[in-house]
Coordinates of C-alpha atoms in Angstrom, one line a residue:
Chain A
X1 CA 83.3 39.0 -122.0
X2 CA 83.4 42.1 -124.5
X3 CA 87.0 42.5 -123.7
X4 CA 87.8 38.5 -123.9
X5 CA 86.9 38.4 -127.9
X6 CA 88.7 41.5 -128.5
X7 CA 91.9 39.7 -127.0
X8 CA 91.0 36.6 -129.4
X9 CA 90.1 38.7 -132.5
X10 CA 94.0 40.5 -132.0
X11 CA 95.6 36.8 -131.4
X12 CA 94.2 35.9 -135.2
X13 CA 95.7 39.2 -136.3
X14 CA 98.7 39.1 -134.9
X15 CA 99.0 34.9 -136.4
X16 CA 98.2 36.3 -139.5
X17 CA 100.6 38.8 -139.5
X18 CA 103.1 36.7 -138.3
X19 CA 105.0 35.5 -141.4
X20 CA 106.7 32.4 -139.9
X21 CA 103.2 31.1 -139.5
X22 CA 102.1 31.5 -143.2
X23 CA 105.2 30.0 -144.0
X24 CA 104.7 27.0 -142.0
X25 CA 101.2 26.9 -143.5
X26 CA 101.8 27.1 -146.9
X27 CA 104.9 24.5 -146.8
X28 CA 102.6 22.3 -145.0
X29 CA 99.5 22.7 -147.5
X30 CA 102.7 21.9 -150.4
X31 CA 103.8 19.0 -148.3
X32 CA 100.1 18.0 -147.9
X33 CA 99.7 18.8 -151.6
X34 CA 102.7 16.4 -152.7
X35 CA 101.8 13.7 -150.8
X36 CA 98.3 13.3 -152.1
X37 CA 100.4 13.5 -155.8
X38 CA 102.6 11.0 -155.2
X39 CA 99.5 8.6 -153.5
X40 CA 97.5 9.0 -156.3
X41 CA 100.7 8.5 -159.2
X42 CA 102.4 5.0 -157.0
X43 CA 97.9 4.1 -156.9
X44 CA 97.5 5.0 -160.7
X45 CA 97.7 3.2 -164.4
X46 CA 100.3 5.4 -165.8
X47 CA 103.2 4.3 -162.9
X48 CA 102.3 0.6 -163.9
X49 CA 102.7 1.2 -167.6
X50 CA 105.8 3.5 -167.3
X51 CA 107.1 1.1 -165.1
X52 CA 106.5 -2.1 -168.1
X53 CA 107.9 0.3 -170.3
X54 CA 111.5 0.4 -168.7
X55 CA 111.4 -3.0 -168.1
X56 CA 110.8 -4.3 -171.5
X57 CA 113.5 -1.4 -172.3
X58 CA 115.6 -3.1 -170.0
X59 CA 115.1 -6.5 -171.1
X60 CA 115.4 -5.8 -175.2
X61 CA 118.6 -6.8 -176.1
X62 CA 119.2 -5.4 -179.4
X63 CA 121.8 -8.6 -180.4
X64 CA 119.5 -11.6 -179.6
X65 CA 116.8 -10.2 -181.9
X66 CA 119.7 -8.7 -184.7
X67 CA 119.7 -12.0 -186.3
X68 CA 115.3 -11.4 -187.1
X69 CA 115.4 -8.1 -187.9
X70 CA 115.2 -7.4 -191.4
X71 CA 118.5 -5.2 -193.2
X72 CA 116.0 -2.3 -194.0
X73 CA 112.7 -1.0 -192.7
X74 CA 110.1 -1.2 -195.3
X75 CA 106.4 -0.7 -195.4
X76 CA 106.1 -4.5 -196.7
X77 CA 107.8 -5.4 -193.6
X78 CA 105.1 -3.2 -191.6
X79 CA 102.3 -4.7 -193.5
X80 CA 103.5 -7.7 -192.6
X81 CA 103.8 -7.8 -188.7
X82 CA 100.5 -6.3 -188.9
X83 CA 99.1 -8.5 -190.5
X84 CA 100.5 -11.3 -188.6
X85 CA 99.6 -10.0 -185.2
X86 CA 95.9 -9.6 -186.6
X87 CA 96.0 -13.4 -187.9
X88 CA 97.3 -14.8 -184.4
X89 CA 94.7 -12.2 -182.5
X90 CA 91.8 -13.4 -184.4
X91 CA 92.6 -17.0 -184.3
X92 CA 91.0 -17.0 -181.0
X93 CA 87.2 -16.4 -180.6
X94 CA 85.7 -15.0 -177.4
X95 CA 82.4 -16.4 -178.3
X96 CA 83.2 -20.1 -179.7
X97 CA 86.0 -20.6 -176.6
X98 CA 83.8 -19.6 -173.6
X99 CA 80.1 -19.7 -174.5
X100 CA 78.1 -19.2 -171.5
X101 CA 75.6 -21.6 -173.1
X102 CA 78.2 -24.3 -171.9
X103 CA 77.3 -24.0 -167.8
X104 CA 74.0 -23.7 -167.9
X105 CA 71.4 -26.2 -166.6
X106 CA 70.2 -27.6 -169.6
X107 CA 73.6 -27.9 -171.2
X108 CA 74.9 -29.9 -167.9
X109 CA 71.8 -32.1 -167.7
X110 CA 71.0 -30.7 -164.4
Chain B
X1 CA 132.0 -55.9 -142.1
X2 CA 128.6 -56.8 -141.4
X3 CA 128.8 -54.2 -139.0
X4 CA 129.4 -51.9 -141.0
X5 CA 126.8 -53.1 -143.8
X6 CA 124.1 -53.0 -141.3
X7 CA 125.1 -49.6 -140.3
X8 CA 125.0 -48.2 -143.9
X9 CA 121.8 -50.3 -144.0
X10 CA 120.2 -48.2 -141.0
X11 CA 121.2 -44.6 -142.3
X12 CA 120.1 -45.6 -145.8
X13 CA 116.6 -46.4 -144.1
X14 CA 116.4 -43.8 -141.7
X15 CA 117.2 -41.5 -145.1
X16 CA 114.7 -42.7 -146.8
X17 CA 112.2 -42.8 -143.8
X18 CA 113.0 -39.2 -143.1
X19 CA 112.7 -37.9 -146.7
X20 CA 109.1 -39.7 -147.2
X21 CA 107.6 -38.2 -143.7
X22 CA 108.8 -34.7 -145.4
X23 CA 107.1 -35.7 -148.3
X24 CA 104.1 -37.2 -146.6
X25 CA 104.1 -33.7 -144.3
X26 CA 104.3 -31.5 -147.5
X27 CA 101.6 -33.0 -149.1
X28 CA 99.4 -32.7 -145.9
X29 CA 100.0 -28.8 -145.5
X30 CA 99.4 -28.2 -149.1
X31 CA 96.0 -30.6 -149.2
X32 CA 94.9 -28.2 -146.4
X33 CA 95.9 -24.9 -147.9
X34 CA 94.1 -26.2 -150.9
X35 CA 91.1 -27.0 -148.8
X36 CA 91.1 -23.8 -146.9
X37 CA 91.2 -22.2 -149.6
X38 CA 88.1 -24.1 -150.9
X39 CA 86.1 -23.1 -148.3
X40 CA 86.9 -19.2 -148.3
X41 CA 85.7 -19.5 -151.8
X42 CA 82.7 -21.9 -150.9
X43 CA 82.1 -19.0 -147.9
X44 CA 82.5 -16.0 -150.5
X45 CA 79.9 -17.9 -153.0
X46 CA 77.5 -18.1 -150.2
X47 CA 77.5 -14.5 -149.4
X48 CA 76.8 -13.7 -153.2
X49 CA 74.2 -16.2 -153.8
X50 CA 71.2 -17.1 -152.1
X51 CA 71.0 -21.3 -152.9
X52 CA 68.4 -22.6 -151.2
X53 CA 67.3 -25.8 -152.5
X54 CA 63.9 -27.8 -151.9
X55 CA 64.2 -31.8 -151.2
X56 CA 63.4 -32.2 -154.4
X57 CA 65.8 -30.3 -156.2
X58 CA 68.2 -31.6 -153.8
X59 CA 67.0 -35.1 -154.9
X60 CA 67.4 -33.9 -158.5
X61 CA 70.7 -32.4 -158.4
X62 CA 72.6 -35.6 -156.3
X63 CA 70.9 -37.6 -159.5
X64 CA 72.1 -35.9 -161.8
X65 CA 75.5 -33.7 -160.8
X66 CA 77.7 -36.9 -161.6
X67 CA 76.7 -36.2 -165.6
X68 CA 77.2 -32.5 -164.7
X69 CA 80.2 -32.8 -163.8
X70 CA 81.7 -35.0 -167.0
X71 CA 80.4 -32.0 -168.6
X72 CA 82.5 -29.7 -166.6
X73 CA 85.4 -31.5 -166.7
X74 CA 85.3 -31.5 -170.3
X75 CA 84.5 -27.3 -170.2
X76 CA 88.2 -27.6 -168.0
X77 CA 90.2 -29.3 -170.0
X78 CA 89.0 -27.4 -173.4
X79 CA 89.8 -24.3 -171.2
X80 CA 93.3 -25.9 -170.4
X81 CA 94.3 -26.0 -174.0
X82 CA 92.7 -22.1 -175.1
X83 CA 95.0 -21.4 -172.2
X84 CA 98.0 -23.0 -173.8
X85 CA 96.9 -21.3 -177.1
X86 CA 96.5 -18.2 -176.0
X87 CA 99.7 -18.4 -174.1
X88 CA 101.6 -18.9 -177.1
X89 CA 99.4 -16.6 -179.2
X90 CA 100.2 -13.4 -177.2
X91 CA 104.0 -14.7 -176.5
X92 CA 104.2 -14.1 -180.6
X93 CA 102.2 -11.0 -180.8
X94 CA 104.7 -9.0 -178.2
X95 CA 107.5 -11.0 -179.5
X96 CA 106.8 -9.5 -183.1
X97 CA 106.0 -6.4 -181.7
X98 CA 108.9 -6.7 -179.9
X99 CA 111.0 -7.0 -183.1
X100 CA 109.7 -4.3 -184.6
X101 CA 110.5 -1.9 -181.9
X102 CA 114.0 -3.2 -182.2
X103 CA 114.1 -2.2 -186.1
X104 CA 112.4 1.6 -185.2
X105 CA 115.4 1.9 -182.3
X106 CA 118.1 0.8 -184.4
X107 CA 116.8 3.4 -187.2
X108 CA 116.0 6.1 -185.2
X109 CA 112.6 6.2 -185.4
X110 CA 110.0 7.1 -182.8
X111 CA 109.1 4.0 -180.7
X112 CA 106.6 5.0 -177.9
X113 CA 103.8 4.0 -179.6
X114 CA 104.7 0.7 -180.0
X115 CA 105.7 0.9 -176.3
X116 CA 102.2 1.6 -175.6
X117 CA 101.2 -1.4 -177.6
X118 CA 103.3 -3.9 -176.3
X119 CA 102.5 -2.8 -173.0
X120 CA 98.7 -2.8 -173.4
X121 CA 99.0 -6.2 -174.8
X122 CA 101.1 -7.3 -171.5
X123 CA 98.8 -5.7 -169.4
X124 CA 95.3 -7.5 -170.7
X125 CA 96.8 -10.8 -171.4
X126 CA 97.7 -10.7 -168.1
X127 CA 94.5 -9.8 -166.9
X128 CA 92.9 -12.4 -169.1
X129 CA 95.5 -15.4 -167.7
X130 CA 94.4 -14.4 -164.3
X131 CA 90.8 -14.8 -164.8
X132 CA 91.2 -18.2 -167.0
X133 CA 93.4 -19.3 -164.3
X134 CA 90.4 -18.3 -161.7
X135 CA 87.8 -19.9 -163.9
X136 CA 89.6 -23.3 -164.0
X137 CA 90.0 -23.2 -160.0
X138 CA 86.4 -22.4 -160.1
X139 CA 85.7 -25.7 -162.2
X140 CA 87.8 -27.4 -160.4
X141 CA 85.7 -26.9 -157.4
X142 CA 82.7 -28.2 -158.9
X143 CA 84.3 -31.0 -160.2
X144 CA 85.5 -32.0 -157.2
X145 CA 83.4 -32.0 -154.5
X146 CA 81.1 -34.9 -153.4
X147 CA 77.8 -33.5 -155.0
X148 CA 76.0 -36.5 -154.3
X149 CA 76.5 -36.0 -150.9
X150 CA 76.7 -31.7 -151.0
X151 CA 73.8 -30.4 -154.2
X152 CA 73.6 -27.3 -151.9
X153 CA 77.2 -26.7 -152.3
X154 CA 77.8 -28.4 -155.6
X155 CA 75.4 -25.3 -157.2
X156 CA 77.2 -22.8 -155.6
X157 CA 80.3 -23.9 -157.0
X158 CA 78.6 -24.0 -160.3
X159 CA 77.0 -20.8 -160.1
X160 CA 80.9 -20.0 -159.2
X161 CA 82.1 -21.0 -162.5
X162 CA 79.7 -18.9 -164.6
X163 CA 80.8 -15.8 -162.7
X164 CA 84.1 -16.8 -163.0
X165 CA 83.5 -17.5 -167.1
X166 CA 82.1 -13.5 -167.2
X167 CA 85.1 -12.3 -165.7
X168 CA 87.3 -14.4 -167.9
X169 CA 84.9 -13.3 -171.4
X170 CA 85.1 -9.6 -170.3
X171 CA 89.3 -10.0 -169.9
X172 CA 89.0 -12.0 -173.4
X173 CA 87.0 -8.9 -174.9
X174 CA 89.5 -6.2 -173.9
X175 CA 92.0 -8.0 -175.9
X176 CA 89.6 -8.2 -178.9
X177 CA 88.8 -4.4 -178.7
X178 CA 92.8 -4.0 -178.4
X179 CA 93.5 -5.8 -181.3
X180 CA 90.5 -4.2 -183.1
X181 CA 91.3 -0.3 -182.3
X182 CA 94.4 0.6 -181.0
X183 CA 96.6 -1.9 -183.5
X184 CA 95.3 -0.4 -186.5
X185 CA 95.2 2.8 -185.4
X186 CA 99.1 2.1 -184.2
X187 CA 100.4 0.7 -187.5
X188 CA 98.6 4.1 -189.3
X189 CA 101.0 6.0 -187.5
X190 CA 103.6 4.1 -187.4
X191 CA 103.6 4.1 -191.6
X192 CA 103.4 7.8 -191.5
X193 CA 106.6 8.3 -189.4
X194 CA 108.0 5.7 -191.6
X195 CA 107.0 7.7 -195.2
X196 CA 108.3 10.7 -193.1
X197 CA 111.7 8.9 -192.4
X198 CA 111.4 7.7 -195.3
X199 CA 111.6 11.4 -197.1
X200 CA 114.0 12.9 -194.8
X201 CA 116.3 10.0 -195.4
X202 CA 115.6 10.6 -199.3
X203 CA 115.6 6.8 -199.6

């Protein structure tokens, strides 16, 4: 019995020792390692947003829009398309367009 | 001749017999994919709520749904035209973001946060036409179903919609938080790499 543990306790040296198997373990625990990476990025925000990035890259053609874009940058002209973008954003109200007062019983005559 | 007339006369018929049995099957398979899908969401309601109505109420409702549901279909069409509002709305907001991006490439300047931008505006209006589109169905449901005949289901349907109408506030909300913190925030630095353009271009 004695003798038995002694053989298994040498087997477990002699693996550790044994470089081919730490080898094996460590590209395994990387391969493991990437894996669980690249899950987690294709499953994550940022690979959807890079991926809109590219595409509206790829879709901005620089001669369509040349005709609208002004001969020089200015900070008038970046006052401006913030100020538009505010003024069509706020021409929409969350609370006046879906008021939850609208479904309920009362309100339907239920 | 008239051999030949009747002949074009029969293919002409059996054409247009053909053509209207496609029809006829098309509309069939797409009323029951419209009613399957009905009832998944009819099943899914019933798993979330717990409707269970008295005789009386029942009595109540079947009296009154038909009102109820003039009401809702008034709710759907109002939400039909926000949708084509907002549609256009958020087309010209990443349009003119769009444009603006275009200037910053063509001068050299830093870009990515207006990348962000447009993107986070894609993203959420996206989100948003998905839920209105959702909340719509989910009107449409209780508009159409025989409530007279179903209160039980009828209120399920309704209670439906106001989920539905959370999801779609919550998506609208996003947007609103959007446009109120990250586009200020945006333009702030996009005007400092313009003044420091502007300086190293000694314009």
């Amino acid at each position: 019995m004695r003798g038995s543990s002694k053989m298994d306790v040498n087997e477990k040296r002699l693996l550790r020792n044994n470089p081919l198997f730490v080898i094996t373990i460590a590209c395994l625990l990387a391969l493991l390692m990437s894996a669980i990476s690249f899950y987690l990025y294709y499953n994550s925000e940022t690979r959807r947003t890079v991926e809109l990035i590219q595409q509206n890259n790829q879709q901005l053609n620089l001669d369509e829009v040349s005709d609208k874009l002004p001969e020089k940058l200015s900070k008038e002209y970046l006052d401006q398309v913030e100020k538009d973008v505010i003024n069509e954003v706020t021409s929409h109200s969350t609370d006046f367009e879906f008021n939850p007062e609208d479904l309920s019983n009362s309100s339907l005559g239920l | 001749m008239r051999s030949a007339f009747l002949s074009l006369l029969i293919i002409t018929l059996s054409f247009f017999n053909l053509s209207s049995y496609a029809v006829a099957q098309y509309s069939d398979a797409s009323t029951l994919f419209r009613e399957d899908a009905r009832a998944a969401r009819l099943n899914s309601l019933n798993e979330q709520f717990d409707i269970s109505l008295s005789d009386e109420d029942r009595a109540l409702i079947s009296l009154r749904c038909t009102t109820a549901q003039s009401a809702l279909t008034k709710i759907r069409d109002r939400a039909k035209v926000v949708r084509e509002g907002r549609t256009s709305t958020y087309a010209n907001v990443v349009s003119g973001l769009t444009i603006l991006k275009a200037i910053f490439e063509r001068d050299q300047l830093d870009s990515s946060m207006l990348d962000l931008l447009i993107v986070s505006y894609q993203q959420k209006t996206t989100t948003f036409n998905g839920e209105l589109e959702g909340f719509i169905v989910a009107l449409n449901d209780a508009i159409e179903i025989n409530c007279t005949q179903n209160p039980n289901e009828f209120m399920l349907f309704l209670e439906g919609t106001r989920l539905q109408q959370e999801e779609v506030i919550q998506a609208s909300r996003a947007i609103d938080v959007l446009s109120a913190t990250v586009l200020p925030s945006t333009f702030v630095s996009l005007r400092q790499r313009y003044d420091a353009w502007e300086l190293q271009n000694g314009r």
